[in-house]
Coordinates of C-alpha atoms in Angstrom, one line a residue:
X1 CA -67.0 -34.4 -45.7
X2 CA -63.3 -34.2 -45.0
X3 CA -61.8 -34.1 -41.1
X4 CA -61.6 -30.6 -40.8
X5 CA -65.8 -30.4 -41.7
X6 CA -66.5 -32.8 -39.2
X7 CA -64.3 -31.2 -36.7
X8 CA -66.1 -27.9 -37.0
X9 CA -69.9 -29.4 -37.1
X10 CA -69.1 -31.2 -33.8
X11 CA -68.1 -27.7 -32.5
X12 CA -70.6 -25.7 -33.6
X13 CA -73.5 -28.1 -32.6
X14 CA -71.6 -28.0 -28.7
X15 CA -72.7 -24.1 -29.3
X16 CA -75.7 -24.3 -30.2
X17 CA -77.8 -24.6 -27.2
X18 CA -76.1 -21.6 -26.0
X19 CA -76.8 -19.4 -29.3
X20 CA -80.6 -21.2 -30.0
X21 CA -80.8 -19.2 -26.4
X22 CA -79.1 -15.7 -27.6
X23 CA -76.6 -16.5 -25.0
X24 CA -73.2 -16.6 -27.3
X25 CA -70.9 -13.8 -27.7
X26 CA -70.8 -11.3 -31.2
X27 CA -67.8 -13.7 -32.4
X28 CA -69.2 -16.7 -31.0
X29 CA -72.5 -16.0 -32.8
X30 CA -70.9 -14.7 -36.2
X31 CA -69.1 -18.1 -36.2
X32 CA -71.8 -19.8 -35.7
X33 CA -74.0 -18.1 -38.2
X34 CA -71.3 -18.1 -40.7
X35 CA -71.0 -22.3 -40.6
X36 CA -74.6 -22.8 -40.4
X37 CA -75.1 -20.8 -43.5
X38 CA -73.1 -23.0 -45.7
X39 CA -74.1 -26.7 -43.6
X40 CA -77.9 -27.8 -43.6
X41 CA -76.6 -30.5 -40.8
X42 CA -76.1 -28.0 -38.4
X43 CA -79.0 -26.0 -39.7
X44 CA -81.1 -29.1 -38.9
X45 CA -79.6 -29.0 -35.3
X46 CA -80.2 -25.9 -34.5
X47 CA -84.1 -26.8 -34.5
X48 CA -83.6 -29.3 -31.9
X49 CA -82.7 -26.8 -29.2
X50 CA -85.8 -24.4 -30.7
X51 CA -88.1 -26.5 -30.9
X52 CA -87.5 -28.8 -27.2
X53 CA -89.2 -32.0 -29.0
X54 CA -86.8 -34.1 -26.8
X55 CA -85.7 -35.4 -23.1
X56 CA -82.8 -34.9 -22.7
X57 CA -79.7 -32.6 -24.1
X58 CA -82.3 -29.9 -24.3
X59 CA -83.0 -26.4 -22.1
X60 CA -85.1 -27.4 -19.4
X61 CA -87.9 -25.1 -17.7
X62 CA -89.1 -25.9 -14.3
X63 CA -92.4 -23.6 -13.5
X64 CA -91.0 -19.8 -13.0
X65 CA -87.7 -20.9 -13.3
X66 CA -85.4 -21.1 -16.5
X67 CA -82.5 -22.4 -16.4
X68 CA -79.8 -23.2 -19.5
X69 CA -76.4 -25.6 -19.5
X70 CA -73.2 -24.1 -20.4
X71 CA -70.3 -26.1 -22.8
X72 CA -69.3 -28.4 -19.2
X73 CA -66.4 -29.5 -21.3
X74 CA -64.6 -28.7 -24.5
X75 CA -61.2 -31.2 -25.9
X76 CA -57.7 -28.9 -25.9
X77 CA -57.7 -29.7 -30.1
X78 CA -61.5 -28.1 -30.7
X79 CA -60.0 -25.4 -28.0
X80 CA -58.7 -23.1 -31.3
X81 CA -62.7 -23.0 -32.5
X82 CA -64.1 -22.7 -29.7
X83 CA -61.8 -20.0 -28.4
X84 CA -62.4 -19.1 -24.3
X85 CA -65.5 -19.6 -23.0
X86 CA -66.4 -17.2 -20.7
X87 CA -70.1 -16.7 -19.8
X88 CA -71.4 -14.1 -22.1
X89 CA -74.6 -12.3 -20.7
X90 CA -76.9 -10.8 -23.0
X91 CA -80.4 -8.8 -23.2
X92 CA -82.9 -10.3 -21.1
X93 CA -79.8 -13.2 -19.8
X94 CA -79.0 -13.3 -16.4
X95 CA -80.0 -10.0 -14.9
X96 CA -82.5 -9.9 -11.7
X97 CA -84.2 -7.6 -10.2
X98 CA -83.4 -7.7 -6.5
X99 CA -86.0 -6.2 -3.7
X100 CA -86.4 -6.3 -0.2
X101 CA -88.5 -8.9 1.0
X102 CA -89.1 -10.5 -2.6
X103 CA -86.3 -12.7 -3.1
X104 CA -87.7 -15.6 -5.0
X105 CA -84.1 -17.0 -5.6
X106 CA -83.5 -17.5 -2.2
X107 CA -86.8 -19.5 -1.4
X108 CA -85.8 -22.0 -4.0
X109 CA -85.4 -25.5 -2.3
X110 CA -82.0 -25.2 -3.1
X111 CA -81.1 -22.5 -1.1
X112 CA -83.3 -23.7 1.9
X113 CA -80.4 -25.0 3.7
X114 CA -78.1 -22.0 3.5
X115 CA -80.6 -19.4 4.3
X116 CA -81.8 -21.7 7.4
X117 CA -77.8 -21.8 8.5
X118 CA -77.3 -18.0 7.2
X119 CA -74.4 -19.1 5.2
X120 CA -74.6 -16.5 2.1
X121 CA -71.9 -14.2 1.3
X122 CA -73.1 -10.7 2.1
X123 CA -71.7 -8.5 -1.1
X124 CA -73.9 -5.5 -1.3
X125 CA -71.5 -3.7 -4.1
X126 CA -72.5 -1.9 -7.1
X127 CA -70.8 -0.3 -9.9
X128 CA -71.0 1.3 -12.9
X129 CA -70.5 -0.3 -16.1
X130 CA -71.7 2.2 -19.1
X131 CA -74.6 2.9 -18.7
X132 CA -75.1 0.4 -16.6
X133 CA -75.2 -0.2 -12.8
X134 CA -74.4 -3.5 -12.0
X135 CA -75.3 -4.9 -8.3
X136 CA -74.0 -7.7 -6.3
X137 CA -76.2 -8.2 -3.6
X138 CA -74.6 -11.9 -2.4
X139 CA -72.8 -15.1 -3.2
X140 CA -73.2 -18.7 -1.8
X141 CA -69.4 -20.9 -1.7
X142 CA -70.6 -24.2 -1.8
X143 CA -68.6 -27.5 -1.9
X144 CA -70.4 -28.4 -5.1
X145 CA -70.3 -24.9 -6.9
X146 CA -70.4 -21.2 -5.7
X147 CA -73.6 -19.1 -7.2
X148 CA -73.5 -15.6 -7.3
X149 CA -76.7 -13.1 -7.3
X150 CA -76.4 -10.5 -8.5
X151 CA -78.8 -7.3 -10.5
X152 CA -78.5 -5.4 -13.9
X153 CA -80.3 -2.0 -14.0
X154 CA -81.7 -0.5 -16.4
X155 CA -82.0 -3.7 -18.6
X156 CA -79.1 -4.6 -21.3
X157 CA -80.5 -3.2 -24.8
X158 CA -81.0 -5.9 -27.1
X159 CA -77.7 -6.2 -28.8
X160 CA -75.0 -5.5 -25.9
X161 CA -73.8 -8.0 -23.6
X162 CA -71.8 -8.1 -20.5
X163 CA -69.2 -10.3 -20.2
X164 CA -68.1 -11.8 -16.4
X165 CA -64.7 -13.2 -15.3
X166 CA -64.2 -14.9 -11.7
X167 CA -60.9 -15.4 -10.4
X168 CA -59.3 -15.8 -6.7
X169 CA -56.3 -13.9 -5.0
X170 CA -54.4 -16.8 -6.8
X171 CA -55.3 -16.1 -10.5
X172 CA -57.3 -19.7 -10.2
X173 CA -60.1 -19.2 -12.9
X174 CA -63.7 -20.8 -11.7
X175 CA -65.8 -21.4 -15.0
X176 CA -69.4 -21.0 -15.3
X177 CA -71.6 -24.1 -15.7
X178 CA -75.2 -22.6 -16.0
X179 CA -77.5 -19.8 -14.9
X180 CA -81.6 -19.6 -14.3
X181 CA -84.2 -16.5 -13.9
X182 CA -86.8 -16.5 -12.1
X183 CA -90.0 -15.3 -13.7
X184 CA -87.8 -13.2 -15.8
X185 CA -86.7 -10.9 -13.3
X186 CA -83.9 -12.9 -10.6
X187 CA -80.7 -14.3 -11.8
X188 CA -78.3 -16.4 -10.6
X189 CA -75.3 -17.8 -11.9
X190 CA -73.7 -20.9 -10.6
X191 CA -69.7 -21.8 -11.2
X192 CA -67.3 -24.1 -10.5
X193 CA -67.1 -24.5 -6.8
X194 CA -63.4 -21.9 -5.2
X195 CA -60.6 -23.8 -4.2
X196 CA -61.1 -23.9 -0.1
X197 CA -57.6 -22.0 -0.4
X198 CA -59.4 -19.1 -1.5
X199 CA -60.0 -15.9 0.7
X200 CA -60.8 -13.1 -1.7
X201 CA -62.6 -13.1 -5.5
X202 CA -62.2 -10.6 -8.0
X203 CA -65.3 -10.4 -10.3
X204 CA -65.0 -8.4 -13.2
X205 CA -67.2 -7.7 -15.4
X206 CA -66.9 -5.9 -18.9
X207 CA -69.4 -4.5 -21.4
X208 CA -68.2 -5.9 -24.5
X209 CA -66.9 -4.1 -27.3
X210 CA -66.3 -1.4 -24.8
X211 CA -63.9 -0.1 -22.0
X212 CA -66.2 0.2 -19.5
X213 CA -65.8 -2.1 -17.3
X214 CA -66.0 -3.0 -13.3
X215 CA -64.7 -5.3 -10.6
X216 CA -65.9 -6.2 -7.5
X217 CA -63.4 -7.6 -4.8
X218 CA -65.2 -9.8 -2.4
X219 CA -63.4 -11.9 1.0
X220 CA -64.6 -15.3 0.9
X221 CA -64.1 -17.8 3.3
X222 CA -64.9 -21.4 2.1
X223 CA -64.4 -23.2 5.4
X224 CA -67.4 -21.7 6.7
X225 CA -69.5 -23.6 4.0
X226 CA -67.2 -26.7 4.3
X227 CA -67.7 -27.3 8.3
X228 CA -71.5 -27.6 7.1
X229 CA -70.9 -29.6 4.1
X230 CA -69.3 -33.4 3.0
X231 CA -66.9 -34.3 0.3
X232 CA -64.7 -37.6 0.4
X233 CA -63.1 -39.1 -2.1
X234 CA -64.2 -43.1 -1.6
X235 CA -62.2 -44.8 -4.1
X236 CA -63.9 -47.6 -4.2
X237 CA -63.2 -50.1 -7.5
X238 CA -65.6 -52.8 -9.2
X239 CA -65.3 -54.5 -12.4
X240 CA -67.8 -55.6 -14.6
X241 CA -66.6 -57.9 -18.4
X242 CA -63.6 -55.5 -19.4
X243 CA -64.8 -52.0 -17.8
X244 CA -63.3 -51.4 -14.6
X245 CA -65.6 -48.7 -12.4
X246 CA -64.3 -46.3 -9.8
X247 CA -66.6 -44.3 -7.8
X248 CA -63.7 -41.4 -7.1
X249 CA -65.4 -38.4 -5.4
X250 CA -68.9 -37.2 -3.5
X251 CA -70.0 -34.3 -2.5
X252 CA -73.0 -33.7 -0.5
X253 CA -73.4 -29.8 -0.8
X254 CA -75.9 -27.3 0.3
X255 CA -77.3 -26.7 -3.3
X256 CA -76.5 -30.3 -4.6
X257 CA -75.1 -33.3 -4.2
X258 CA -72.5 -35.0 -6.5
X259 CA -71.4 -38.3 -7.6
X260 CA -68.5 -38.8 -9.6
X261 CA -67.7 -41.9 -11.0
X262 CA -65.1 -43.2 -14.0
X263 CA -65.1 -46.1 -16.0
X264 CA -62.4 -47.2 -18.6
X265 CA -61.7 -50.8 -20.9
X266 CA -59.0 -51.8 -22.6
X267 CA -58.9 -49.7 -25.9
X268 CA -61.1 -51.4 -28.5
X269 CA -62.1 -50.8 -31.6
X270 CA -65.3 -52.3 -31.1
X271 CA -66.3 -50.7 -28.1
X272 CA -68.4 -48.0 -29.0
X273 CA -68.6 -46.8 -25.2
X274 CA -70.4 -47.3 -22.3
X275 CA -74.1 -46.0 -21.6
X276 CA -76.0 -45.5 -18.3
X277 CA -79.8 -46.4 -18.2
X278 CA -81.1 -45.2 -21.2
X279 CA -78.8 -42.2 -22.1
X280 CA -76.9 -42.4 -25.4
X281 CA -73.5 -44.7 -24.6
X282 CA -70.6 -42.2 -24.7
X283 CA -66.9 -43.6 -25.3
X284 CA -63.6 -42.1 -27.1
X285 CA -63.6 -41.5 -31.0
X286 CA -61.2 -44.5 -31.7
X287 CA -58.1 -43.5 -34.8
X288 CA -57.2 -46.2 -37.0
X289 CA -54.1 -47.2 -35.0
X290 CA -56.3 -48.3 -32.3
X291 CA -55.6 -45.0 -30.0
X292 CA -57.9 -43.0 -28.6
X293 CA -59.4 -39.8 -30.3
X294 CA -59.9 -36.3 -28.8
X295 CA -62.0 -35.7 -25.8
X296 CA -65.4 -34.3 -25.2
X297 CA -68.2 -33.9 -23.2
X298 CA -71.8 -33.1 -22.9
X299 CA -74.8 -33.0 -20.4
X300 CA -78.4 -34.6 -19.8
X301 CA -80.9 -32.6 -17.9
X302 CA -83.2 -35.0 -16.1
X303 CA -87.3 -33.1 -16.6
X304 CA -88.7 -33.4 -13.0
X305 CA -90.5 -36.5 -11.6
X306 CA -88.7 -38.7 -14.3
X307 CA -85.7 -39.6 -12.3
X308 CA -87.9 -41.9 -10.2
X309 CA -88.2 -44.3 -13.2
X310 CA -86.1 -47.7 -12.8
X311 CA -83.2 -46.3 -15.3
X312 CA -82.2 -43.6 -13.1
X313 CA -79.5 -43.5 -11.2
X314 CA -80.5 -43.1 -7.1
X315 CA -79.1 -41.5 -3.8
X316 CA -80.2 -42.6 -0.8
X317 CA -79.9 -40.9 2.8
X318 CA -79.9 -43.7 4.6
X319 CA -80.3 -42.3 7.9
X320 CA -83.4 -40.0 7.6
X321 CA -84.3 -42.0 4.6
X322 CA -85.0 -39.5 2.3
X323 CA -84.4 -39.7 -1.8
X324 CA -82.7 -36.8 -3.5
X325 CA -84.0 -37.1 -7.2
X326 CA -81.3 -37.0 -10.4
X327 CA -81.3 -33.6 -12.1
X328 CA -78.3 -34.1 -14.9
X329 CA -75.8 -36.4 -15.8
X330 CA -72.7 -35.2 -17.3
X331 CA -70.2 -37.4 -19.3
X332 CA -67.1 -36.8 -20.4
X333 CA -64.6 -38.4 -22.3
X334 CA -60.7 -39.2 -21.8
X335 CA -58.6 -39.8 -24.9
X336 CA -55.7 -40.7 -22.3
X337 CA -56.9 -43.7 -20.7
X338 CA -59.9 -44.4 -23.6
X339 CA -62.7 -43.7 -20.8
X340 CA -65.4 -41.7 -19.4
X341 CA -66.0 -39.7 -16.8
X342 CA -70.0 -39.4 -14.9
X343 CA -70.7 -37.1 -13.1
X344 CA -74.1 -38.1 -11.4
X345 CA -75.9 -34.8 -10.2
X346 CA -79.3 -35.1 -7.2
X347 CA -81.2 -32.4 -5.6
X348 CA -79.4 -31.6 -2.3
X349 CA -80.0 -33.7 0.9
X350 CA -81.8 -31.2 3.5
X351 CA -79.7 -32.2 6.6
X352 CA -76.3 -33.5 7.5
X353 CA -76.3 -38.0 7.5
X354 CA -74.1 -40.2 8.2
X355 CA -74.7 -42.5 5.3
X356 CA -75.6 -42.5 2.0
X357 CA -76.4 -44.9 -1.0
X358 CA -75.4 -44.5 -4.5
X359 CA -77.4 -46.9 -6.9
X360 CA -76.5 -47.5 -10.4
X361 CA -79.3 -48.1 -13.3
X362 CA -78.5 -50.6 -15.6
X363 CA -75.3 -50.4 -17.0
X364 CA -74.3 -51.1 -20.5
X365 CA -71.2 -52.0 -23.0
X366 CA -72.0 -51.0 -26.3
X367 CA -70.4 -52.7 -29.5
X368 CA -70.6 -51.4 -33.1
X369 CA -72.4 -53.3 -35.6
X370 CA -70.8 -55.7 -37.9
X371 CA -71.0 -53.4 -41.6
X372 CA -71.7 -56.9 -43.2
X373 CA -74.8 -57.6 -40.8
X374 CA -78.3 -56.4 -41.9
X375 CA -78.6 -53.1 -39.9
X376 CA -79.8 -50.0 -42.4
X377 CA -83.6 -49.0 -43.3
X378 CA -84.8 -46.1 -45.7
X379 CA -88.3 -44.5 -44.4
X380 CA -89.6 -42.0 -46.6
X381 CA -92.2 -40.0 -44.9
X382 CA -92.9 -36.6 -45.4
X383 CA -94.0 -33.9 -42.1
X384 CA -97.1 -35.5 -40.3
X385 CA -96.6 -39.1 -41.9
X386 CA -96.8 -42.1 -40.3
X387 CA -95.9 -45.9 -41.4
X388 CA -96.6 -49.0 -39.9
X389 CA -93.0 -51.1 -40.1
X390 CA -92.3 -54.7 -39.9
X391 CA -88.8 -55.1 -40.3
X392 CA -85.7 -56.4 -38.7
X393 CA -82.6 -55.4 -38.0
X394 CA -79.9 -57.3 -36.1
X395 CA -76.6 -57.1 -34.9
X396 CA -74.0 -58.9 -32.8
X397 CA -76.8 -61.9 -32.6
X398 CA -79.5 -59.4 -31.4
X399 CA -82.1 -58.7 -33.4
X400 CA -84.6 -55.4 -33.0
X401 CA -88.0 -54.9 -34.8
X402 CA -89.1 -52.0 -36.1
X403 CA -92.8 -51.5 -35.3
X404 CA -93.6 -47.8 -37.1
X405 CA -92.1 -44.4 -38.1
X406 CA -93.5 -40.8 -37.9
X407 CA -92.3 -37.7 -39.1
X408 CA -93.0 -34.4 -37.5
X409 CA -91.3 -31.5 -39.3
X410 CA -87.5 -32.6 -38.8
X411 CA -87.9 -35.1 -36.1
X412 CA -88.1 -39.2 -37.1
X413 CA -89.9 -40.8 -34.0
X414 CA -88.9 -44.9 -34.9
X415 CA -90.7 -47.3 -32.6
X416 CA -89.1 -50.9 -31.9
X417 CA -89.6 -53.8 -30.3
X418 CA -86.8 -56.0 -28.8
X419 CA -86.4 -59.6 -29.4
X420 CA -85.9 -61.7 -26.5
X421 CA -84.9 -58.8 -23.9
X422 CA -85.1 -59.9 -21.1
X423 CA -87.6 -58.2 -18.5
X424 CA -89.4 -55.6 -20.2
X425 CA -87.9 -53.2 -17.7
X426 CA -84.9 -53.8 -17.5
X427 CA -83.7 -55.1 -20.8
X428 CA -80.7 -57.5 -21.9
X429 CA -79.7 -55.3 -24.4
X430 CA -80.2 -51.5 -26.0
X431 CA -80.2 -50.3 -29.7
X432 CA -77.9 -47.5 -30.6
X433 CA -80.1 -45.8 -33.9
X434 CA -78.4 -42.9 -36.3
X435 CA -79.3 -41.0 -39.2
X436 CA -76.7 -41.3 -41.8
X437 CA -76.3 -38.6 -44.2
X438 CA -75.1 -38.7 -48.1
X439 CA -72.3 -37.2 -47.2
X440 CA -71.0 -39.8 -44.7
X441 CA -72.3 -37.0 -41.8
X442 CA -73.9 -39.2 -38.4
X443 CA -76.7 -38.1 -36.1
X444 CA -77.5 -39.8 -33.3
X445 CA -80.7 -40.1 -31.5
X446 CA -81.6 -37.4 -29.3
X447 CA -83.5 -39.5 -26.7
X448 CA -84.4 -42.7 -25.8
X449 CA -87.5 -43.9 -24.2
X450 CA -88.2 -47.8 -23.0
X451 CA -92.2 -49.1 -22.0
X452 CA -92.3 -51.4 -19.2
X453 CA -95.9 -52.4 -20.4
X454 CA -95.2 -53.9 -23.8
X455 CA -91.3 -54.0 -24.3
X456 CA -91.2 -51.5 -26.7
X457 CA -88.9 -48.4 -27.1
X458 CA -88.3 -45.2 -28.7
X459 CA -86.2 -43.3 -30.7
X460 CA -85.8 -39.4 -31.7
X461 CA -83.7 -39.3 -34.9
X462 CA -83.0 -35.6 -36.5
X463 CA -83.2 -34.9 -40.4
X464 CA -84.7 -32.8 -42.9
X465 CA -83.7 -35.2 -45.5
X466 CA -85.4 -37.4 -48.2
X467 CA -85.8 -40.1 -47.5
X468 CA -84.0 -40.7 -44.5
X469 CA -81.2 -43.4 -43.8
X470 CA -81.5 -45.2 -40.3
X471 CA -78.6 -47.4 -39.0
X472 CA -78.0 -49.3 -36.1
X473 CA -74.9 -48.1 -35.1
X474 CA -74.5 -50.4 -32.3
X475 CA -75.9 -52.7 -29.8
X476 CA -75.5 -52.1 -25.7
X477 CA -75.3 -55.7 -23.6
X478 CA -75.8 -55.2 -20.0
X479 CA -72.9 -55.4 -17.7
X480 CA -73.3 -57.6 -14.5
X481 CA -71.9 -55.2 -12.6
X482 CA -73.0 -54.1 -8.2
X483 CA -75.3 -51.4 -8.6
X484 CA -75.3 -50.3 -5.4
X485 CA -72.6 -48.5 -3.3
X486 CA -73.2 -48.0 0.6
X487 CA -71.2 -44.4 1.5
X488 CA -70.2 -44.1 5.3
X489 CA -70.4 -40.2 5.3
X490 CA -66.8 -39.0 6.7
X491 CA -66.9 -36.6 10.3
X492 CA -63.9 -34.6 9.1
X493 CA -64.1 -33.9 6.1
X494 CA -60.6 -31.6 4.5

């Protein structure tokens, strides 16, 4: 598969949460539907988001409330593809029905704060769009993103879609990151937080394919939000082996908090990245002159009640000492410096502090595996198969057993043992496992689970072919590296 294939694949698969959910635009989708009719890889992607066999990377559905991630991130050279990503709203998307005293949005824990400290954005606007009326009923400016609810009546018919553009008195564009129902009827989408400079937001919206279209002009004043909220900019540098960290921004808003953090190395053509916990290790595609590739991005939604495991990165309000849990982790790469980006993501904190902690899971540098070492298998199993393994595979002096395989449908579930770890919990070292195609095509593994009972581990490989080529694509080491980062919370804040 030459570079322009591969190019495309990693494109389309970026998409295809978004179209598994019928969420894409007519041209998004026919491009889409026109490269997944001539690539089975991408075909065999596209049952990943359908199907929700895995942890992580996946749509995530907390009781009556739905809730889908948007591209966070997409490198200026896939830009072309991908063309501009505005959030495209489509039958049954993000329309709610609003009604007086049945707000369900608004008694989301989320929202407890702002509605205690009556810090919404009263809107109340509605136009018609077509045959559409479209309702604004309010908006929330938050330090960590602004979230706009809103109403669609009647509902779209199934094969029209409204498409929505934000923008300030400025022209500054604020992208959409994600959007959530609740029980089918309330919608609310969430955005890239206004520049405090802000003071009035156009929001137009436009039935696609169409003229009609309508814009609502609302006065905004961020400061209001920001006198209740706290963002600060620590700066605060550690170094663990060749990675240098930087914990550059926090934000404790009023419908999440936020941690940044960046981490770069010396470019390497051996460092495969760097990998938090258990979540896949994410680093710069390396060219053969030793520079840095393009840039890209992705997200991990955290299912509730899991973040408390030991892998899981932790905030801390130290004063009231309450825990707010990790929801998502979002990663992104920087083909300038060769590094990453984290953005660590918790449930709010439900009051004001005046200290926080920040707490780092294990930390690891992942290194590619030596082609001449011993590091493939071939399991041929067919749906509903399983195998007892016993076989070894090693790499840069680490060696991992293979305990047993199952197939169900497209999904390889590989079980593993590590060799002299460490604490079971906290292990020494990771595996990275792939699937590599004939055609030279990788897929990694979609999640990655770790028992603190027996040492064992698991891995969710992806492929419909037979039989199926495992590698281990590389090995993680931990870093010794501070985990924890005490945060006096700043009075003044901007």
């Amino acid at each position: 598969m030459d570079e322009i294939d591969r190019e495309q694949c990693e494109v389309i698969q970026d998409l295809l949460p978004i179209y598994a959910d019928d969420e894409l635009s007519a041209a998004g989708t026919k491009m889409v539907e026109e490269h997944l009719a001539g690539c089975r890889n991408c075909k065999e992607a596209l049952l990943v988001y359908k199907e929700q066999l895995f942890e992580h990377d996946e749509i995530v559905v907390e009781e009556n409330r739905r809730k889908f991630v948007l591209l966070p991130w997409v490198s200026g050279k896939r830009l072309a593809w991908v063309l501009v990503l505005i959030l495209f709203i489509g039958a049954g998307g993000l329309s709610w029905a609003y009604q007086a005293g049945k707000v369900t949005a608004l008694r989301d824990p989320e929202y407890r704060r702002a509605f205690k400290e009556n810090l919404f954005t009263p809107v109340h606007q509605t136009k018609k769009i077509g045959p559409y009326e479209v309702t604004v009923e309010r908006m929330l400016i938050d330090a960590a993103q602004t979230v706009v609810f809103y109403e669609i009546e009647p509902e779209i018919q199934e094969g029209e879609r409204l498409e929505l553009v934000i923008s300030d008195q400025d022209g500054r564009v604020y992208e959409p990151m994600s959007g959530f129902s609740y029980s089918g009827e309330e919608h609310v989408l969430e955005l890239k937080p206004v520049s405090p400079k802000a003071s009035q937001l156009s929001l137009a919206f436009r039935l696609e394919g169409a003229p009609a279209e309508g814009e609502f002009i609302v006065a905004v004043e961020p400061a209001a939000v920001q006198a209740s909220t706290s963002e600060w900019w620590p700066g605060i540098k550690r170094e663990a082996g060749p990675v240098e960290f930087g914990l550059e921004h926090v934000i404790l808003g009023l419908t999440k908090s936020q941690v940044n953090l960046r981490a770069f190395w010396p470019l390497d053509q051996d460092i495969r990245g760097v990998g938090f916990g258990l979540f896949p290790p994410v680093g710069p595609k390396m060219r053969e002159d030793g520079s840095a590739g393009s840039a890209s991005g992705s997200f991990y939604n955290v299912r509730p009640g899991m973040a408390a495991l030991p892998w899981y990165a932790e905030l801390v309000d130290m004063e009231n000492r309450r825990k707010a849990e990790l929801e998502q982790l979002g990663l992104k790469t920087d083909s300038l410096s060769g590094g990453i980006t984290a953005s660590f993501n918790f449930q709010p904190l439900p009051e004001t502090t005046s200290e926080v902690q920040f707490t780092l899971p294990n930390t690891y540098l992942y290194r590619y595996v030596n082609d001449k070492e011993h590091q493939e298998i071939s399991i041929e199993l067919n749906d509903g198969q399983e195998e007892k393994l016993d076989k070894t595979v090693s790499g840069n002096g680490k060696q991992i057993r293979l305990t047993s395989a199952k197939r169900e449908r497209s999904a390889l579930i590989l079980q593993f043992e590590l060799i002299e770890a460490g604490s079971a919990s906290l292990p020494s070292y990771v595996p990275e496992f792939i699937v590599v195609h004939p055609k030279g095509f990788e897929t990694p593994g979609r999640s990655l689970e770790f028992s603190s009972e027996n040492g064992t581990g698991t891995v969710m490989l992806y492929s419909d072919e037979w039989p199926t080529t495992v590698r281990l694509k590389s090995i993680g080491e931990q870093l010794d590296l501070e985990h924890e980062f005490n945060l006096p919370v700043p009075t003044a804040n901007f």
